[in-house]
């Protein structure tokens, strides 16, 4: 894996990079700049760079009643190189450091790469749903107690 840097989003340029990765990977839930700013105000957002090249991003929703959500996103052309695993490990460490006892993630059902990734990292499906007024199916997954922590 090339020199991967995982950097907390700081400033509009980095936020726009985070939003770009989010919108490529999760196109049905594309965010406006205002949506991304709101997320930055309540979640930990990071970007991942191989050298100077943006390869992915991550979101960690802080624990609520001991449950945190960790989402790693890697641009399609950079998958299968360990970037997602590094983003996931970083997010998991942050969530656990913030007091999370349970880790969840959320994947668009059509994102087969994301579902396989979650399964390889020990997540099991907890729920499938379609948001009101939408047509895309989402999958919530949970890391079982004692589940994989890599």
PDB file of C-alpha atoms in Angstrom:
ATOM      1  CA  UNK A   1       0.000   0.000   0.000  1.00  0.00           C
ATOM      2  CA  UNK A   2       1.391   3.395  -0.996  1.00  0.00           C
ATOM      3  CA  UNK A   3       2.083   5.860   1.777  1.00  0.00           C
ATOM      4  CA  UNK A   4      -1.460   6.185   3.079  1.00  0.00           C
ATOM      5  CA  UNK A   5      -2.296   9.285   5.069  1.00  0.00           C
ATOM      6  CA  UNK A   6      -5.554   9.515   6.995  1.00  0.00           C
ATOM      7  CA  UNK A   7      -6.289  13.143   7.819  1.00  0.00           C
ATOM      8  CA  UNK A   8      -9.184  14.725   9.713  1.00  0.00           C
ATOM      9  CA  UNK A   9     -11.211  17.038   7.487  1.00  0.00           C
ATOM     10  CA  UNK A  10     -10.179  20.629   8.128  1.00  0.00           C
ATOM     11  CA  UNK A  11     -11.419  23.435   5.904  1.00  0.00           C
ATOM     12  CA  UNK A  12     -13.643  23.731   2.860  1.00  0.00           C
ATOM     13  CA  UNK A  13     -11.253  22.109   0.357  1.00  0.00           C
ATOM     14  CA  UNK A  14     -10.925  18.946   2.433  1.00  0.00           C
ATOM     15  CA  UNK A  15     -14.653  18.918   3.119  1.00  0.00           C
ATOM     16  CA  UNK A  16     -15.313  19.119  -0.623  1.00  0.00           C
ATOM     17  CA  UNK A  17     -12.937  16.179  -1.164  1.00  0.00           C
ATOM     18  CA  UNK A  18     -14.788  14.180   1.508  1.00  0.00           C
ATOM     19  CA  UNK A  19     -18.115  15.066  -0.142  1.00  0.00           C
ATOM     20  CA  UNK A  20     -16.786  14.019  -3.554  1.00  0.00           C
ATOM     21  CA  UNK A  21     -15.843  10.527  -2.312  1.00  0.00           C
ATOM     22  CA  UNK A  22     -19.134  10.206  -0.415  1.00  0.00           C
ATOM     23  CA  UNK A  23     -21.146  11.194  -3.487  1.00  0.00           C
ATOM     24  CA  UNK A  24     -19.261   8.824  -5.824  1.00  0.00           C
ATOM     25  CA  UNK A  25     -19.611   5.853  -3.481  1.00  0.00           C
ATOM     26  CA  UNK A  26     -23.130   6.629  -2.257  1.00  0.00           C
ATOM     27  CA  UNK A  27     -24.608   8.426  -5.266  1.00  0.00           C
ATOM     28  CA  UNK A  28     -28.259   7.849  -4.246  1.00  0.00           C
ATOM     29  CA  UNK A  29     -27.573   9.798  -1.033  1.00  0.00           C
ATOM     30  CA  UNK A  30     -25.477  12.549  -2.635  1.00  0.00           C
ATOM     31  CA  UNK A  31     -24.874  15.470  -0.297  1.00  0.00           C
ATOM     32  CA  UNK A  32     -24.855  19.183  -0.922  1.00  0.00           C
ATOM     33  CA  UNK A  33     -22.047  21.300   0.549  1.00  0.00           C
ATOM     34  CA  UNK A  34     -24.469  22.357   3.302  1.00  0.00           C
ATOM     35  CA  UNK A  35     -25.265  18.715   4.124  1.00  0.00           C
ATOM     36  CA  UNK A  36     -21.542  17.954   4.382  1.00  0.00           C
ATOM     37  CA  UNK A  37     -20.940  20.946   6.682  1.00  0.00           C
ATOM     38  CA  UNK A  38     -23.745  19.733   8.944  1.00  0.00           C
ATOM     39  CA  UNK A  39     -22.153  16.253   9.083  1.00  0.00           C
ATOM     40  CA  UNK A  40     -18.779  17.775   9.942  1.00  0.00           C
ATOM     41  CA  UNK A  41     -20.412  19.548  12.879  1.00  0.00           C
ATOM     42  CA  UNK A  42     -21.565  16.306  14.482  1.00  0.00           C
ATOM     43  CA  UNK A  43     -19.317  13.513  13.144  1.00  0.00           C
ATOM     44  CA  UNK A  44     -15.628  12.793  12.675  1.00  0.00           C
ATOM     45  CA  UNK A  45     -14.852  13.033   8.967  1.00  0.00           C
ATOM     46  CA  UNK A  46     -11.490  12.007   7.518  1.00  0.00           C
ATOM     47  CA  UNK A  47      -9.946  11.739   4.071  1.00  0.00           C
ATOM     48  CA  UNK A  48      -7.443   9.117   2.952  1.00  0.00           C
ATOM     49  CA  UNK A  49      -4.617   9.934   0.559  1.00  0.00           C
ATOM     50  CA  UNK A  50      -2.128   7.619  -1.148  1.00  0.00           C
ATOM     51  CA  UNK A  51       0.692  10.101  -1.514  1.00  0.00           C
ATOM     52  CA  UNK A  52      -1.190  13.170  -2.755  1.00  0.00           C
ATOM     53  CA  UNK A  53      -4.029  11.206  -4.381  1.00  0.00           C
ATOM     54  CA  UNK A  54      -7.428  11.145  -2.687  1.00  0.00           C
ATOM     55  CA  UNK A  55      -8.492   7.488  -2.399  1.00  0.00           C
ATOM     56  CA  UNK A  56     -11.264   7.440   0.204  1.00  0.00           C
ATOM     57  CA  UNK A  57     -12.979   8.925   3.203  1.00  0.00           C
ATOM     58  CA  UNK A  58     -14.573   7.868   6.440  1.00  0.00           C
ATOM     59  CA  UNK A  59     -17.302   8.936   8.830  1.00  0.00           C
ATOM     60  CA  UNK A  60     -17.501   8.074  12.513  1.00  0.00           C
ATOM     61  CA  UNK A  61     -20.776   8.918  14.165  1.00  0.00           C
ATOM     62  CA  UNK A  62     -20.076   9.350  17.885  1.00  0.00           C
ATOM     63  CA  UNK A  63     -21.493   6.821  20.324  1.00  0.00           C
ATOM     64  CA  UNK A  64     -25.151   7.148  21.265  1.00  0.00           C
ATOM     65  CA  UNK A  65     -26.031   4.843  24.160  1.00  0.00           C
ATOM     66  CA  UNK A  66     -22.696   3.102  23.575  1.00  0.00           C
ATOM     67  CA  UNK A  67     -23.269   2.485  19.836  1.00  0.00           C
ATOM     68  CA  UNK A  68     -21.055   4.211  17.229  1.00  0.00           C
ATOM     69  CA  UNK A  69     -21.262   3.990  13.451  1.00  0.00           C
ATOM     70  CA  UNK A  70     -18.061   3.622  11.429  1.00  0.00           C
ATOM     71  CA  UNK A  71     -18.300   4.005   7.641  1.00  0.00           C
ATOM     72  CA  UNK A  72     -15.281   3.619   5.330  1.00  0.00           C
ATOM     73  CA  UNK A  73     -15.578   4.594   1.648  1.00  0.00           C
ATOM     74  CA  UNK A  74     -12.979   3.920  -1.048  1.00  0.00           C
ATOM     75  CA  UNK A  75     -13.211   5.200  -4.604  1.00  0.00           C
ATOM     76  CA  UNK A  76     -13.841   2.286  -7.002  1.00  0.00           C
ATOM     77  CA  UNK A  77     -10.461   2.534  -8.759  1.00  0.00           C
ATOM     78  CA  UNK A  78      -8.594   2.138  -5.463  1.00  0.00           C
ATOM     79  CA  UNK A  79     -10.438  -0.813  -3.911  1.00  0.00           C
ATOM     80  CA  UNK A  80      -8.693  -4.044  -3.012  1.00  0.00           C
ATOM     81  CA  UNK A  81      -5.449  -2.363  -1.937  1.00  0.00           C
ATOM     82  CA  UNK A  82      -5.979  -2.193   1.834  1.00  0.00           C
ATOM     83  CA  UNK A  83      -7.163   1.421   1.943  1.00  0.00           C
ATOM     84  CA  UNK A  84     -10.616   0.484   3.252  1.00  0.00           C
ATOM     85  CA  UNK A  85      -9.120  -1.713   5.967  1.00  0.00           C
ATOM     86  CA  UNK A  86      -6.864   1.146   7.082  1.00  0.00           C
ATOM     87  CA  UNK A  87      -9.784   3.611   7.120  1.00  0.00           C
ATOM     88  CA  UNK A  88     -11.909   1.113   9.033  1.00  0.00           C
ATOM     89  CA  UNK A  89      -9.159   0.449  11.619  1.00  0.00           C
ATOM     90  CA  UNK A  90      -8.692   4.198  12.117  1.00  0.00           C
ATOM     91  CA  UNK A  91     -12.442   4.769  12.542  1.00  0.00           C
ATOM     92  CA  UNK A  92     -12.822   1.772  14.845  1.00  0.00           C
ATOM     93  CA  UNK A  93     -10.004   3.006  17.092  1.00  0.00           C
ATOM     94  CA  UNK A  94     -11.553   6.476  17.208  1.00  0.00           C
ATOM     95  CA  UNK A  95     -15.029   5.101  18.022  1.00  0.00           C
ATOM     96  CA  UNK A  96     -13.719   2.833  20.759  1.00  0.00           C
ATOM     97  CA  UNK A  97     -11.619   5.681  22.144  1.00  0.00           C
ATOM     98  CA  UNK A  98     -14.815   7.749  22.339  1.00  0.00           C
ATOM     99  CA  UNK A  99     -16.448   5.050  24.459  1.00  0.00           C
ATOM    100  CA  UNK A 100     -18.265   2.937  21.877  1.00  0.00           C
ATOM    101  CA  UNK A 101     -19.161  -0.512  23.133  1.00  0.00           C
ATOM    102  CA  UNK A 102     -20.931  -1.547  19.925  1.00  0.00           C
ATOM    103  CA  UNK A 103     -19.902  -0.737  16.351  1.00  0.00           C
ATOM    104  CA  UNK A 104     -22.309  -0.493  13.439  1.00  0.00           C
ATOM    105  CA  UNK A 105     -21.976   0.415   9.797  1.00  0.00           C
ATOM    106  CA  UNK A 106     -24.409   1.252   7.010  1.00  0.00           C
ATOM    107  CA  UNK A 107     -24.043   0.207   3.362  1.00  0.00           C
ATOM    108  CA  UNK A 108     -26.138   0.850   0.287  1.00  0.00           C
ATOM    109  CA  UNK A 109     -27.502  -2.609  -0.635  1.00  0.00           C
ATOM    110  CA  UNK A 110     -26.385  -2.137  -4.247  1.00  0.00           C
ATOM    111  CA  UNK A 111     -22.771  -1.651  -3.065  1.00  0.00           C
ATOM    112  CA  UNK A 112     -21.692  -5.290  -3.255  1.00  0.00           C
ATOM    113  CA  UNK A 113     -18.036  -4.365  -2.604  1.00  0.00           C
ATOM    114  CA  UNK A 114     -19.056  -2.577   0.592  1.00  0.00           C
ATOM    115  CA  UNK A 115     -21.197  -5.471   1.803  1.00  0.00           C
ATOM    116  CA  UNK A 116     -18.375  -7.974   1.145  1.00  0.00           C
ATOM    117  CA  UNK A 117     -15.921  -5.688   2.933  1.00  0.00           C
ATOM    118  CA  UNK A 118     -18.196  -5.436   5.983  1.00  0.00           C
ATOM    119  CA  UNK A 119     -18.672  -9.209   6.054  1.00  0.00           C
ATOM    120  CA  UNK A 120     -14.913  -9.824   5.866  1.00  0.00           C
ATOM    121  CA  UNK A 121     -14.476  -7.523   8.859  1.00  0.00           C
ATOM    122  CA  UNK A 122     -16.961  -9.427  11.007  1.00  0.00           C
ATOM    123  CA  UNK A 123     -20.131  -7.373  10.542  1.00  0.00           C
ATOM    124  CA  UNK A 124     -23.461  -9.159  10.341  1.00  0.00           C
ATOM    125  CA  UNK A 125     -26.652  -7.810   8.846  1.00  0.00           C
ATOM    126  CA  UNK A 126     -28.996  -6.262  11.404  1.00  0.00           C
ATOM    127  CA  UNK A 127     -31.606  -4.554   9.208  1.00  0.00           C
ATOM    128  CA  UNK A 128     -32.602  -3.736   5.613  1.00  0.00           C
ATOM    129  CA  UNK A 129     -34.846  -0.815   4.819  1.00  0.00           C
ATOM    130  CA  UNK A 130     -35.875   1.822   2.310  1.00  0.00           C
ATOM    131  CA  UNK A 131     -36.150   5.383   3.590  1.00  0.00           C
ATOM    132  CA  UNK A 132     -39.534   7.063   3.275  1.00  0.00           C
ATOM    133  CA  UNK A 133     -40.020   8.520  -0.185  1.00  0.00           C
ATOM    134  CA  UNK A 134     -36.947   6.774  -1.600  1.00  0.00           C
ATOM    135  CA  UNK A 135     -36.337   3.569  -3.562  1.00  0.00           C
ATOM    136  CA  UNK A 136     -32.781   2.570  -2.612  1.00  0.00           C
ATOM    137  CA  UNK A 137     -32.332  -0.207  -0.085  1.00  0.00           C
ATOM    138  CA  UNK A 138     -29.894   0.243   2.809  1.00  0.00           C
ATOM    139  CA  UNK A 139     -28.300  -2.380   5.033  1.00  0.00           C
ATOM    140  CA  UNK A 140     -27.367  -1.755   8.661  1.00  0.00           C
ATOM    141  CA  UNK A 141     -24.699  -4.133   9.936  1.00  0.00           C
ATOM    142  CA  UNK A 142     -23.385  -4.674  13.442  1.00  0.00           C
ATOM    143  CA  UNK A 143     -20.122  -6.012  14.760  1.00  0.00           C
ATOM    144  CA  UNK A 144     -21.074  -8.738  17.256  1.00  0.00           C
ATOM    145  CA  UNK A 145     -19.555  -8.617  20.768  1.00  0.00           C
ATOM    146  CA  UNK A 146     -16.075 -10.053  20.473  1.00  0.00           C
ATOM    147  CA  UNK A 147     -16.334  -9.649  16.681  1.00  0.00           C
ATOM    148  CA  UNK A 148     -13.416  -8.857  14.433  1.00  0.00           C
ATOM    149  CA  UNK A 149     -11.520  -5.759  15.434  1.00  0.00           C
ATOM    150  CA  UNK A 150      -9.206  -5.491  12.451  1.00  0.00           C
TER     151      UNK A 150
END
